[in-house]
PDB file of C-alpha atoms and ligand atoms in Angstrom:
ATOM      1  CA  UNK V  20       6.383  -2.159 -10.280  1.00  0.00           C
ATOM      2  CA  UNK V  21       8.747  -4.412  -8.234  1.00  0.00           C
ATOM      3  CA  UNK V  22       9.461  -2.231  -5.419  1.00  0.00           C
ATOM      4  CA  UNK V  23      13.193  -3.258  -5.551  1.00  0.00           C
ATOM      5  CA  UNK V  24      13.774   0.388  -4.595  1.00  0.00           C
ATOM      6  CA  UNK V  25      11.454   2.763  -2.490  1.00  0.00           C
ATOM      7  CA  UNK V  26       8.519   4.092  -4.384  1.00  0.00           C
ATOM      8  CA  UNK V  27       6.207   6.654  -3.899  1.00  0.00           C
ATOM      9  CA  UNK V  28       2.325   6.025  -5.132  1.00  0.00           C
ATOM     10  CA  UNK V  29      -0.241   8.770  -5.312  1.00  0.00           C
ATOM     11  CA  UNK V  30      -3.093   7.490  -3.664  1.00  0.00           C
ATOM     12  CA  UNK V  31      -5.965   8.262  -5.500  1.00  0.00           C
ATOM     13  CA  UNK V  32      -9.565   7.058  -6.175  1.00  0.00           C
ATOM     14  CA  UNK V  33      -9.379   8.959  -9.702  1.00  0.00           C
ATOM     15  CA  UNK V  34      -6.938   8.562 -12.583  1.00  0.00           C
ATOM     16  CA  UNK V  35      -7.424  11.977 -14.026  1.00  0.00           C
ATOM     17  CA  UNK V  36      -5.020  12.912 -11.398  1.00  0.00           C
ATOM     18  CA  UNK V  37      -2.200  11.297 -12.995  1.00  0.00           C
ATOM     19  CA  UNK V  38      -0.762  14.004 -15.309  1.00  0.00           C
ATOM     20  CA  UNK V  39      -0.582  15.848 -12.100  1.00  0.00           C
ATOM     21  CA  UNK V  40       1.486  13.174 -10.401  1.00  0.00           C
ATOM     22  CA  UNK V  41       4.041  12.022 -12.839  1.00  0.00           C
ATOM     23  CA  UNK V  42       6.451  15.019 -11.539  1.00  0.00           C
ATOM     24  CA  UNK V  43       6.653  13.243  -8.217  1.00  0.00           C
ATOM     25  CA  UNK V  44       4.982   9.827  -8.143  1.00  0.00           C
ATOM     26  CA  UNK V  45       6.437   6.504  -9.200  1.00  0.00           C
ATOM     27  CA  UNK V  46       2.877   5.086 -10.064  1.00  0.00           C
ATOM     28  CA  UNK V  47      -0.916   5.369  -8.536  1.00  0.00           C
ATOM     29  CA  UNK V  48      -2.674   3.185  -6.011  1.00  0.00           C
ATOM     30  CA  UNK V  49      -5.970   3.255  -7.587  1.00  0.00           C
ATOM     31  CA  UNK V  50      -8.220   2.450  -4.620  1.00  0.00           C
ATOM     32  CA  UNK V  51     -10.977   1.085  -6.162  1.00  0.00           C
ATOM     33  CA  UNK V  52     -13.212   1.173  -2.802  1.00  0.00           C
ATOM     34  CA  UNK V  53     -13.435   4.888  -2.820  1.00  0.00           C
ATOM     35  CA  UNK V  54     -13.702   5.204  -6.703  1.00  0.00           C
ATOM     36  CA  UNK V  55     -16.648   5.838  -8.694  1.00  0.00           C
ATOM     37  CA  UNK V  56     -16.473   3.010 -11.948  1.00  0.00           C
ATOM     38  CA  UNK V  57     -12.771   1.892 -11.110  1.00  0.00           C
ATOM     39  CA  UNK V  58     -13.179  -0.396 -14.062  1.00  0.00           C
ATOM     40  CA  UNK V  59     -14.169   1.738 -16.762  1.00  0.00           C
ATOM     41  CA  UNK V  60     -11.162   4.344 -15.658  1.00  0.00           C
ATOM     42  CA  UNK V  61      -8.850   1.368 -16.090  1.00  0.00           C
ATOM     43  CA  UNK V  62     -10.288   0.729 -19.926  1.00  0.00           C
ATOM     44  CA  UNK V  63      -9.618   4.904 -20.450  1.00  0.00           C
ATOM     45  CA  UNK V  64      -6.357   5.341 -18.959  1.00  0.00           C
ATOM     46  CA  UNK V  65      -3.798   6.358 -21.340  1.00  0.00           C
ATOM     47  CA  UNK V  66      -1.386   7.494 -18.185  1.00  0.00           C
ATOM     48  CA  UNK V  67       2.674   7.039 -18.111  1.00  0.00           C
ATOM     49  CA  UNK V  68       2.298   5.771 -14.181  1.00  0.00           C
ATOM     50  CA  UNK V  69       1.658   2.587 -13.759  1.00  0.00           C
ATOM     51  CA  UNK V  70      -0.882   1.397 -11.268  1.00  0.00           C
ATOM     52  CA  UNK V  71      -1.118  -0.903  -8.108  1.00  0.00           C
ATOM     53  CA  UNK V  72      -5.038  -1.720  -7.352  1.00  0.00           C
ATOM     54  CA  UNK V  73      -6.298  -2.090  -3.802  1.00  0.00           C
ATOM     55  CA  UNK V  74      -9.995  -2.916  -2.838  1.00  0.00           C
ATOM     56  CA  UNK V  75     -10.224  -2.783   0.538  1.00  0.00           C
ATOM     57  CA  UNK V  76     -13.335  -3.894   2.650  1.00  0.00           C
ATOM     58  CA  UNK V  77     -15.095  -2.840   5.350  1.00  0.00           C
ATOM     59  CA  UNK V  78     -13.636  -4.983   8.075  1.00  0.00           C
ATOM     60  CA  UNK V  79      -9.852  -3.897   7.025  1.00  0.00           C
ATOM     61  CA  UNK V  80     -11.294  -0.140   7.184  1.00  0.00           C
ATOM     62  CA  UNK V  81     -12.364   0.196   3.145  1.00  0.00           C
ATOM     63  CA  UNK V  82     -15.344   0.908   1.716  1.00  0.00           C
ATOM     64  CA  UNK V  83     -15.832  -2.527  -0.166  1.00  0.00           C
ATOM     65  CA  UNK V  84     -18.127  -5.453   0.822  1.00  0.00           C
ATOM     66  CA  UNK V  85     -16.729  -8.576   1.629  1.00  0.00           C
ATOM     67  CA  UNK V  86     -18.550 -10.150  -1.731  1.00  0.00           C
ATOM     68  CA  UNK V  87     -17.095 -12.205  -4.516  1.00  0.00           C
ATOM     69  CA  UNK V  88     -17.515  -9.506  -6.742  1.00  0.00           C
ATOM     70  CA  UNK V  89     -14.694  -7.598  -4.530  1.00  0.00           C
ATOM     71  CA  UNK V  90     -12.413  -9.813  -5.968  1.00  0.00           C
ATOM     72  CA  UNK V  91     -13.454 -10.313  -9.054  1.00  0.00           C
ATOM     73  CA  UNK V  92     -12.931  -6.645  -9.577  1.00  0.00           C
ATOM     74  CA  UNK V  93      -9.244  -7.155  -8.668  1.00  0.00           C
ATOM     75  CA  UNK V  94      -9.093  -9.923 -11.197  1.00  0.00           C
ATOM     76  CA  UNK V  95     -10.766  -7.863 -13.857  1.00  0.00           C
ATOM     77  CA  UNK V  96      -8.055  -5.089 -12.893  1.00  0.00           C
ATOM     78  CA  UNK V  97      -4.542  -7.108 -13.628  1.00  0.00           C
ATOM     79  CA  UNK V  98      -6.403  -7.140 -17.216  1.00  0.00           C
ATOM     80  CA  UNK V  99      -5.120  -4.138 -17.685  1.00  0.00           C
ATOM     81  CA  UNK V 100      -1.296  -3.967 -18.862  1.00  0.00           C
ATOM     82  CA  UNK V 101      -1.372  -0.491 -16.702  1.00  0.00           C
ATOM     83  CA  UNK V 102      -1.894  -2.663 -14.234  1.00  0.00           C
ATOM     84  CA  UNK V 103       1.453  -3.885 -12.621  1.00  0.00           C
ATOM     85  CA  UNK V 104       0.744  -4.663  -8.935  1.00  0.00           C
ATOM     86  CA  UNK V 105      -2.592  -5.759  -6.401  1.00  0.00           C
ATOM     87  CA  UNK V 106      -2.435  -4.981  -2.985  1.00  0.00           C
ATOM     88  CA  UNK V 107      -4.397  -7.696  -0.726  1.00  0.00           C
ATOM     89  CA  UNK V 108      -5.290  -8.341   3.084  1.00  0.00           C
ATOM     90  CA  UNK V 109      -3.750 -10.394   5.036  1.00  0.00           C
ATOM     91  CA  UNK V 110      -6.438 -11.682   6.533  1.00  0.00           C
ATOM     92  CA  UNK V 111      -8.208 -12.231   3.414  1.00  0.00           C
ATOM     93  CA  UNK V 112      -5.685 -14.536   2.431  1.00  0.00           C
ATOM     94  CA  UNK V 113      -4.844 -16.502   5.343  1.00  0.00           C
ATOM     95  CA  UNK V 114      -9.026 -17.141   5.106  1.00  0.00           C
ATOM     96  CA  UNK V 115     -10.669 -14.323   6.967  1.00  0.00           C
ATOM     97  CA  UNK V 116     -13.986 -12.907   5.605  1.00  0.00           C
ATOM     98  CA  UNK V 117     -15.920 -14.685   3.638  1.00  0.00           C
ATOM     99  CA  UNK V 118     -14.260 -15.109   0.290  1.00  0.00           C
ATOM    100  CA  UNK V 119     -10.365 -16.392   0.147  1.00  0.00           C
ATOM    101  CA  UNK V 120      -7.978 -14.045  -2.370  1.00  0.00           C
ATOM    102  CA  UNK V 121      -5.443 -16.064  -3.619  1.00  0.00           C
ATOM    103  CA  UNK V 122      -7.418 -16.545  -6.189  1.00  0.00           C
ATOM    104  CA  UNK V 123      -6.390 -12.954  -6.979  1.00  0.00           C
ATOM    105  CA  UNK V 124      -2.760 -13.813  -5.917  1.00  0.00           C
ATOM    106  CA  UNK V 125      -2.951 -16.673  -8.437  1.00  0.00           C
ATOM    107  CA  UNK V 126      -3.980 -14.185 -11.210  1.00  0.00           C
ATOM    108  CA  UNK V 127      -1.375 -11.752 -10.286  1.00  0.00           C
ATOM    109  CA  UNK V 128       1.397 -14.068 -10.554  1.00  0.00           C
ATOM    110  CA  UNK V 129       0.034 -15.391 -13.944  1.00  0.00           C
ATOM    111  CA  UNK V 130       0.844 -12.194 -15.477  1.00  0.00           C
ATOM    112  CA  UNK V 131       3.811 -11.420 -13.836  1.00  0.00           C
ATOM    113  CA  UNK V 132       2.162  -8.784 -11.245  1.00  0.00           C
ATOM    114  CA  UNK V 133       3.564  -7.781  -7.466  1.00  0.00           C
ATOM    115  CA  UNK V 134       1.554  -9.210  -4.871  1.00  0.00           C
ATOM    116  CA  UNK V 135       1.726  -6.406  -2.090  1.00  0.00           C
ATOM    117  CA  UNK V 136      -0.300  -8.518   1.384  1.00  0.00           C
ATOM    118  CA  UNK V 137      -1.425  -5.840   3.657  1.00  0.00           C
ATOM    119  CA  UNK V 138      -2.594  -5.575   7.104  1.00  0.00           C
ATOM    120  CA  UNK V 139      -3.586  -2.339   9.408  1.00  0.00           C
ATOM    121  CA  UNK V 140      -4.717  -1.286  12.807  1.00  0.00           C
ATOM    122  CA  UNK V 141      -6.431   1.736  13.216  1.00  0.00           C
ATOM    123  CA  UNK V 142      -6.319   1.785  17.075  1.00  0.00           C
ATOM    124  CA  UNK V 143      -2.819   1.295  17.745  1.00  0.00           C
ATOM    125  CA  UNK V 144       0.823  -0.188  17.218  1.00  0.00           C
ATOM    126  CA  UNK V 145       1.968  -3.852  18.416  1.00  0.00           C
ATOM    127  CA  UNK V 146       5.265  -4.349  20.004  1.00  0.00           C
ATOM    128  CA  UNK V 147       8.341  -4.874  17.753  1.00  0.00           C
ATOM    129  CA  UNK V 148       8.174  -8.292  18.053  1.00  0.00           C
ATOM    130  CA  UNK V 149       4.493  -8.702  17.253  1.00  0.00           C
ATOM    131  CA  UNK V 150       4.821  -6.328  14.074  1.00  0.00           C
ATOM    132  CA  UNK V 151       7.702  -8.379  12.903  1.00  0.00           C
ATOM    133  CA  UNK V 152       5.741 -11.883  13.200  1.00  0.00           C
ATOM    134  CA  UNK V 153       2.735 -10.224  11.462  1.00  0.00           C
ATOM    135  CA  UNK V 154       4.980  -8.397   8.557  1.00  0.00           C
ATOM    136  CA  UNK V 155       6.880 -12.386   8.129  1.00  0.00           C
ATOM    137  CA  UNK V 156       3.730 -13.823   7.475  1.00  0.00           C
ATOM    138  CA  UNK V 157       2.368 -11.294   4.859  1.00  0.00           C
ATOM    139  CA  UNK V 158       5.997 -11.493   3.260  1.00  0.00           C
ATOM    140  CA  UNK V 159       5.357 -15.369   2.696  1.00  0.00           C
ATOM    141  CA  UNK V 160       2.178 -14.787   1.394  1.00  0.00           C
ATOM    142  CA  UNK V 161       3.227 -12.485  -1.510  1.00  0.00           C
ATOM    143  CA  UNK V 162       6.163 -10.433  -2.637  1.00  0.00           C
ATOM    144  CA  UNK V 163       5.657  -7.270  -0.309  1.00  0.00           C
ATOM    145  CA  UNK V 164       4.576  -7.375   3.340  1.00  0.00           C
ATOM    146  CA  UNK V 165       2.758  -4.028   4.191  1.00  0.00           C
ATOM    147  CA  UNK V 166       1.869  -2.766   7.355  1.00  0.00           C
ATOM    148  CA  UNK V 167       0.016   0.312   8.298  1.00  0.00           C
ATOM    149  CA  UNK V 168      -0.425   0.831  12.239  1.00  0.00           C
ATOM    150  CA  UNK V 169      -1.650   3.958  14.210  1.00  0.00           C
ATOM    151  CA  UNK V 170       1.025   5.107  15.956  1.00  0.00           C
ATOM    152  CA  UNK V 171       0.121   6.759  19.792  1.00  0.00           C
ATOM    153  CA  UNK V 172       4.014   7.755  21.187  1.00  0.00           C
ATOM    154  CA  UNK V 173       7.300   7.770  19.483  1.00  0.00           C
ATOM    155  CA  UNK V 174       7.585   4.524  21.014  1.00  0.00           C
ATOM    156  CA  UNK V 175       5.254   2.920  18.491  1.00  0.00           C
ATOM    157  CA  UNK V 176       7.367   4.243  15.588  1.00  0.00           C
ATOM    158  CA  UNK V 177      10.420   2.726  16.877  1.00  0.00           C
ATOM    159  CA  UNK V 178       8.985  -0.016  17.113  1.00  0.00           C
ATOM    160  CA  UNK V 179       8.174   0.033  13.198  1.00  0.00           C
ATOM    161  CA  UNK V 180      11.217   1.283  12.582  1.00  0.00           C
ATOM    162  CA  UNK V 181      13.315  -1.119  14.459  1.00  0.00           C
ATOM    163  CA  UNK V 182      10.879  -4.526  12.603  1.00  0.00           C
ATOM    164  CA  UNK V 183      11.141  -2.215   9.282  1.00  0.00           C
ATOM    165  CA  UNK V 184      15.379  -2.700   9.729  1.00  0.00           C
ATOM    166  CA  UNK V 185      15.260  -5.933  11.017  1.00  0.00           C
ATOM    167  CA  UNK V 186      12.785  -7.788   8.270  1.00  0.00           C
ATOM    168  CA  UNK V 187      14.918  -5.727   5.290  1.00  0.00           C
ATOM    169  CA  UNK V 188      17.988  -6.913   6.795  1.00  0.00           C
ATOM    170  CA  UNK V 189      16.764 -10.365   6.844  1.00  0.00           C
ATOM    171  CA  UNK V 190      16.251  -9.754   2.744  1.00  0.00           C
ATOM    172  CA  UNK V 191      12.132  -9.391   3.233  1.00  0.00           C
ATOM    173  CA  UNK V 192      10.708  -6.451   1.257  1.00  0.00           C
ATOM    174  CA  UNK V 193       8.518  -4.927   3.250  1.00  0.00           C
ATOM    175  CA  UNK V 194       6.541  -1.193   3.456  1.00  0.00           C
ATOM    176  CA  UNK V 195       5.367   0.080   6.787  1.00  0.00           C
ATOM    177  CA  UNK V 196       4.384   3.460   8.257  1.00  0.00           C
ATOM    178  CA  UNK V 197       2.534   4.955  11.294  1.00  0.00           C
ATOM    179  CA  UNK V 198      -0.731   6.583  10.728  1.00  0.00           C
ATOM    180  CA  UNK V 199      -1.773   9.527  12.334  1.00  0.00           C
ATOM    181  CA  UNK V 200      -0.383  12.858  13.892  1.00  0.00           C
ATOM    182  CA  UNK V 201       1.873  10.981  16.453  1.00  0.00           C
ATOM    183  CA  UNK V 202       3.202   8.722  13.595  1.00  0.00           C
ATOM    184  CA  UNK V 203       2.989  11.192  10.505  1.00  0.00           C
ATOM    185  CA  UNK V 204       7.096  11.456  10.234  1.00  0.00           C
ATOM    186  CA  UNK V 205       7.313   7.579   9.817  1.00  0.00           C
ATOM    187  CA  UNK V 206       5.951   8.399   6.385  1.00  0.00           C
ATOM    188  CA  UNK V 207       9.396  10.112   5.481  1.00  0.00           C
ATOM    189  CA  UNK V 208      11.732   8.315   7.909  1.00  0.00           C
ATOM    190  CA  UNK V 209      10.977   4.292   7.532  1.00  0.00           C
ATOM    191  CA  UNK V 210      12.181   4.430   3.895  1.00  0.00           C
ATOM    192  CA  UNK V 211      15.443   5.030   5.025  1.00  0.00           C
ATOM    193  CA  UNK V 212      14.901   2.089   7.286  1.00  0.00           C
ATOM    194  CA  UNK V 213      13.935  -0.107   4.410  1.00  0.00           C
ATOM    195  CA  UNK V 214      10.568   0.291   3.609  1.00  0.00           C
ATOM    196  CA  UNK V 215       9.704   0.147   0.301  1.00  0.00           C
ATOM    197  CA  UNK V 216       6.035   1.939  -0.906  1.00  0.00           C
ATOM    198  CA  UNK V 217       4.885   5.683   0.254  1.00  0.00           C
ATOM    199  CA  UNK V 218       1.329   6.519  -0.115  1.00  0.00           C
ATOM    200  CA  UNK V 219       0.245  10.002  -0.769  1.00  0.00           C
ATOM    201  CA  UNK V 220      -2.371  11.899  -2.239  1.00  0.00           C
ATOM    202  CA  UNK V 221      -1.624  14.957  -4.803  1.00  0.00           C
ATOM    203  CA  UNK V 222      -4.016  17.368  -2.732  1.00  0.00           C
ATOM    204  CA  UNK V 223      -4.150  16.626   0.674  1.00  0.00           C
ATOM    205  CA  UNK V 224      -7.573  17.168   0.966  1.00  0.00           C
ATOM    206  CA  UNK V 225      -7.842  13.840  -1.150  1.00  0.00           C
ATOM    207  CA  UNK V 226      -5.892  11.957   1.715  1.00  0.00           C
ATOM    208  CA  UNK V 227      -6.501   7.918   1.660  1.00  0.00           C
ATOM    209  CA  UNK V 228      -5.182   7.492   5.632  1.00  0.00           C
ATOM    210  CA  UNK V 229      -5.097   9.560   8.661  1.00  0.00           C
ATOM    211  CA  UNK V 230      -1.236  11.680   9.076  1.00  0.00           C
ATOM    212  CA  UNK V 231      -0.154  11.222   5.146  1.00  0.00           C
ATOM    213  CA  UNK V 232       1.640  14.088   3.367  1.00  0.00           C
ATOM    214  CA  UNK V 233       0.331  15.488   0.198  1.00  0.00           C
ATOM    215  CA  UNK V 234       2.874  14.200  -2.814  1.00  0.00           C
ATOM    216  CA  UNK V 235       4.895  16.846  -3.501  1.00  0.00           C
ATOM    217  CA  UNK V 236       5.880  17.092   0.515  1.00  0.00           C
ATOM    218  CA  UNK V 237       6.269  13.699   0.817  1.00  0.00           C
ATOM    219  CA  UNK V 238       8.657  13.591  -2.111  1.00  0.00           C
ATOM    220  CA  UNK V 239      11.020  16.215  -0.974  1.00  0.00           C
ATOM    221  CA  UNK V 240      10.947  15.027   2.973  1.00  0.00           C
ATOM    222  CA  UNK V 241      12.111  11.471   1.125  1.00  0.00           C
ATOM    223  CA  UNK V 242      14.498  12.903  -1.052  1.00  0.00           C
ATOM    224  CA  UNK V 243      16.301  15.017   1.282  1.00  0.00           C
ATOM    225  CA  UNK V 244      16.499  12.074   3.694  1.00  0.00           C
ATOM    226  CA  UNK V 245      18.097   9.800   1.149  1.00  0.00           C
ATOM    227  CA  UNK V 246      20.575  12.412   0.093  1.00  0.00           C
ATOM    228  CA  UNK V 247      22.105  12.695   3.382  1.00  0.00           C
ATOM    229  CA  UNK V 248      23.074   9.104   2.934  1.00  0.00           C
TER     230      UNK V 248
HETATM  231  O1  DQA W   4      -2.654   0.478   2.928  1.00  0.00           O
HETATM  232  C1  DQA W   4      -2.411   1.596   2.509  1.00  0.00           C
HETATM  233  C2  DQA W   4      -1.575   2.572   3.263  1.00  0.00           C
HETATM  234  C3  DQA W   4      -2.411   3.759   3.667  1.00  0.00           C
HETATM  235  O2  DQA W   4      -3.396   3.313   4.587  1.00  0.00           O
HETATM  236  C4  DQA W   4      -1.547   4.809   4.351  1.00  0.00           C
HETATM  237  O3  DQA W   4      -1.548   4.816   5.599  1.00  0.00           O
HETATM  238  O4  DQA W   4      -0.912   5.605   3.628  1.00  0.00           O
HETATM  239  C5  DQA W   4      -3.076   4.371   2.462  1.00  0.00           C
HETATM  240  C6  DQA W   4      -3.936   3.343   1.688  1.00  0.00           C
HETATM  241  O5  DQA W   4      -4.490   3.940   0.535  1.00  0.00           O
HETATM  242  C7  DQA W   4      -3.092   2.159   1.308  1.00  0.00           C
HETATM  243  O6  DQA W   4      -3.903   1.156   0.668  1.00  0.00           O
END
């Protein structure tokens, strides 16, 4: 996965939900944090889908520790030729935590993988200005710069939106969306701004973040919006 074009993940912390997302998904994120034995479902999956692995930890809002063995699990994971792209913090790149990634960076680009560099706030959305300064740096530490904020007004989704237009036009790839109820629509509406990945999970009740749509919703909402030209 290159993320030239926008594309839609099921979020997931099982791959036996894969059959069920190939109608509508354009790969998996496999989050490892919430999965039981991420590993051994990488050496069994025969899926079509490929995969993008995130391990997020605890101080980005994940269930992982901040060990070694966090990334080492992300190294053994770009092993696997389902394996195509590894999402990683911001922060844990720029040196944060305990244990630097670009070691897993390093192995991603040795096998020709997508770097995605995250970063998220769960409290609430920066200014325009502030997002785009964030989003540059992630883009300059890997090939995608994500950012997921928690949108409180309409405000803070213009605000993504107007850094998601400005960073694409600039040539950065970039995916962004507002979580929560306030910032739920974001989820449909920033790809036509530019951004690049979707997250969603193929029954909500399996939801990875706070405001996403199940698949199937999130598909059409997209769809419809990139019709219209
Ligand atoms: O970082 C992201 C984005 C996300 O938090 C969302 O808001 O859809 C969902 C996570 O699974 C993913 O790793």
């Amino acid at each position: 996965m290159d993320f030239e074009s926008f594309t839609l993940l099921a979020a997931t912390d099982d791959l036996g939900v894969e059959p069920a997302a190939r109608a509508d998904a354009d790969g998996l994120e496999l989050r490892m944090d919430f999965a039981d034995e991420p590993l051994a479902q990488l050496d069994a999956y025969d899926g079509d889908l490929p995969i993008l692995v995130t391990n997020r930890p605890t101080w980005e809002g994940g269930e992982a520790a901040d060990t070694a063995s966090r990334l080492d699990t992300l190294e053994a994971a770009l092993e696997h030729d389902a394996v195509t792209a590894v999402d990683l913090e911001l922060a844990a790149l720029e040196g944060a935590g305990d244990h630097n990634a670009g070691r897993v960076a390093d192995a991603a680009r040795d096998r020709d993988a997508t770097v995605v560099v995250s970063t998220h706030n769960f409290e609430s959305t920066p200014d325009r200005d502030a997002i785009v300064s964030r989003l540059d740096r992630a883009c300059n530490q890997g090939d995608v710069g994500k950012m997921a904020s928690t949108a409180q007004s309409p405000d803070d989704v213009l605000a993504m939106l107007g850094a998601t237009r400005e960073l694409t036009a600039a040539g950065e790839q970039v995916a962004t969306m507002c979580m929560g109820s306030a910032g739920r629509h974001s989820r449909a509406v920033a790809p036509v701004y530019g951004s690049r990945i979707g997250y969603a999970p193929v029954d909500p009740a399996d939801a990875t973040a706070p405001g996403q749509y199940d698949l199937a919703t999130l598909r059409t909402l997209v769809g419809q919006l990139q019709s219209d030209g």
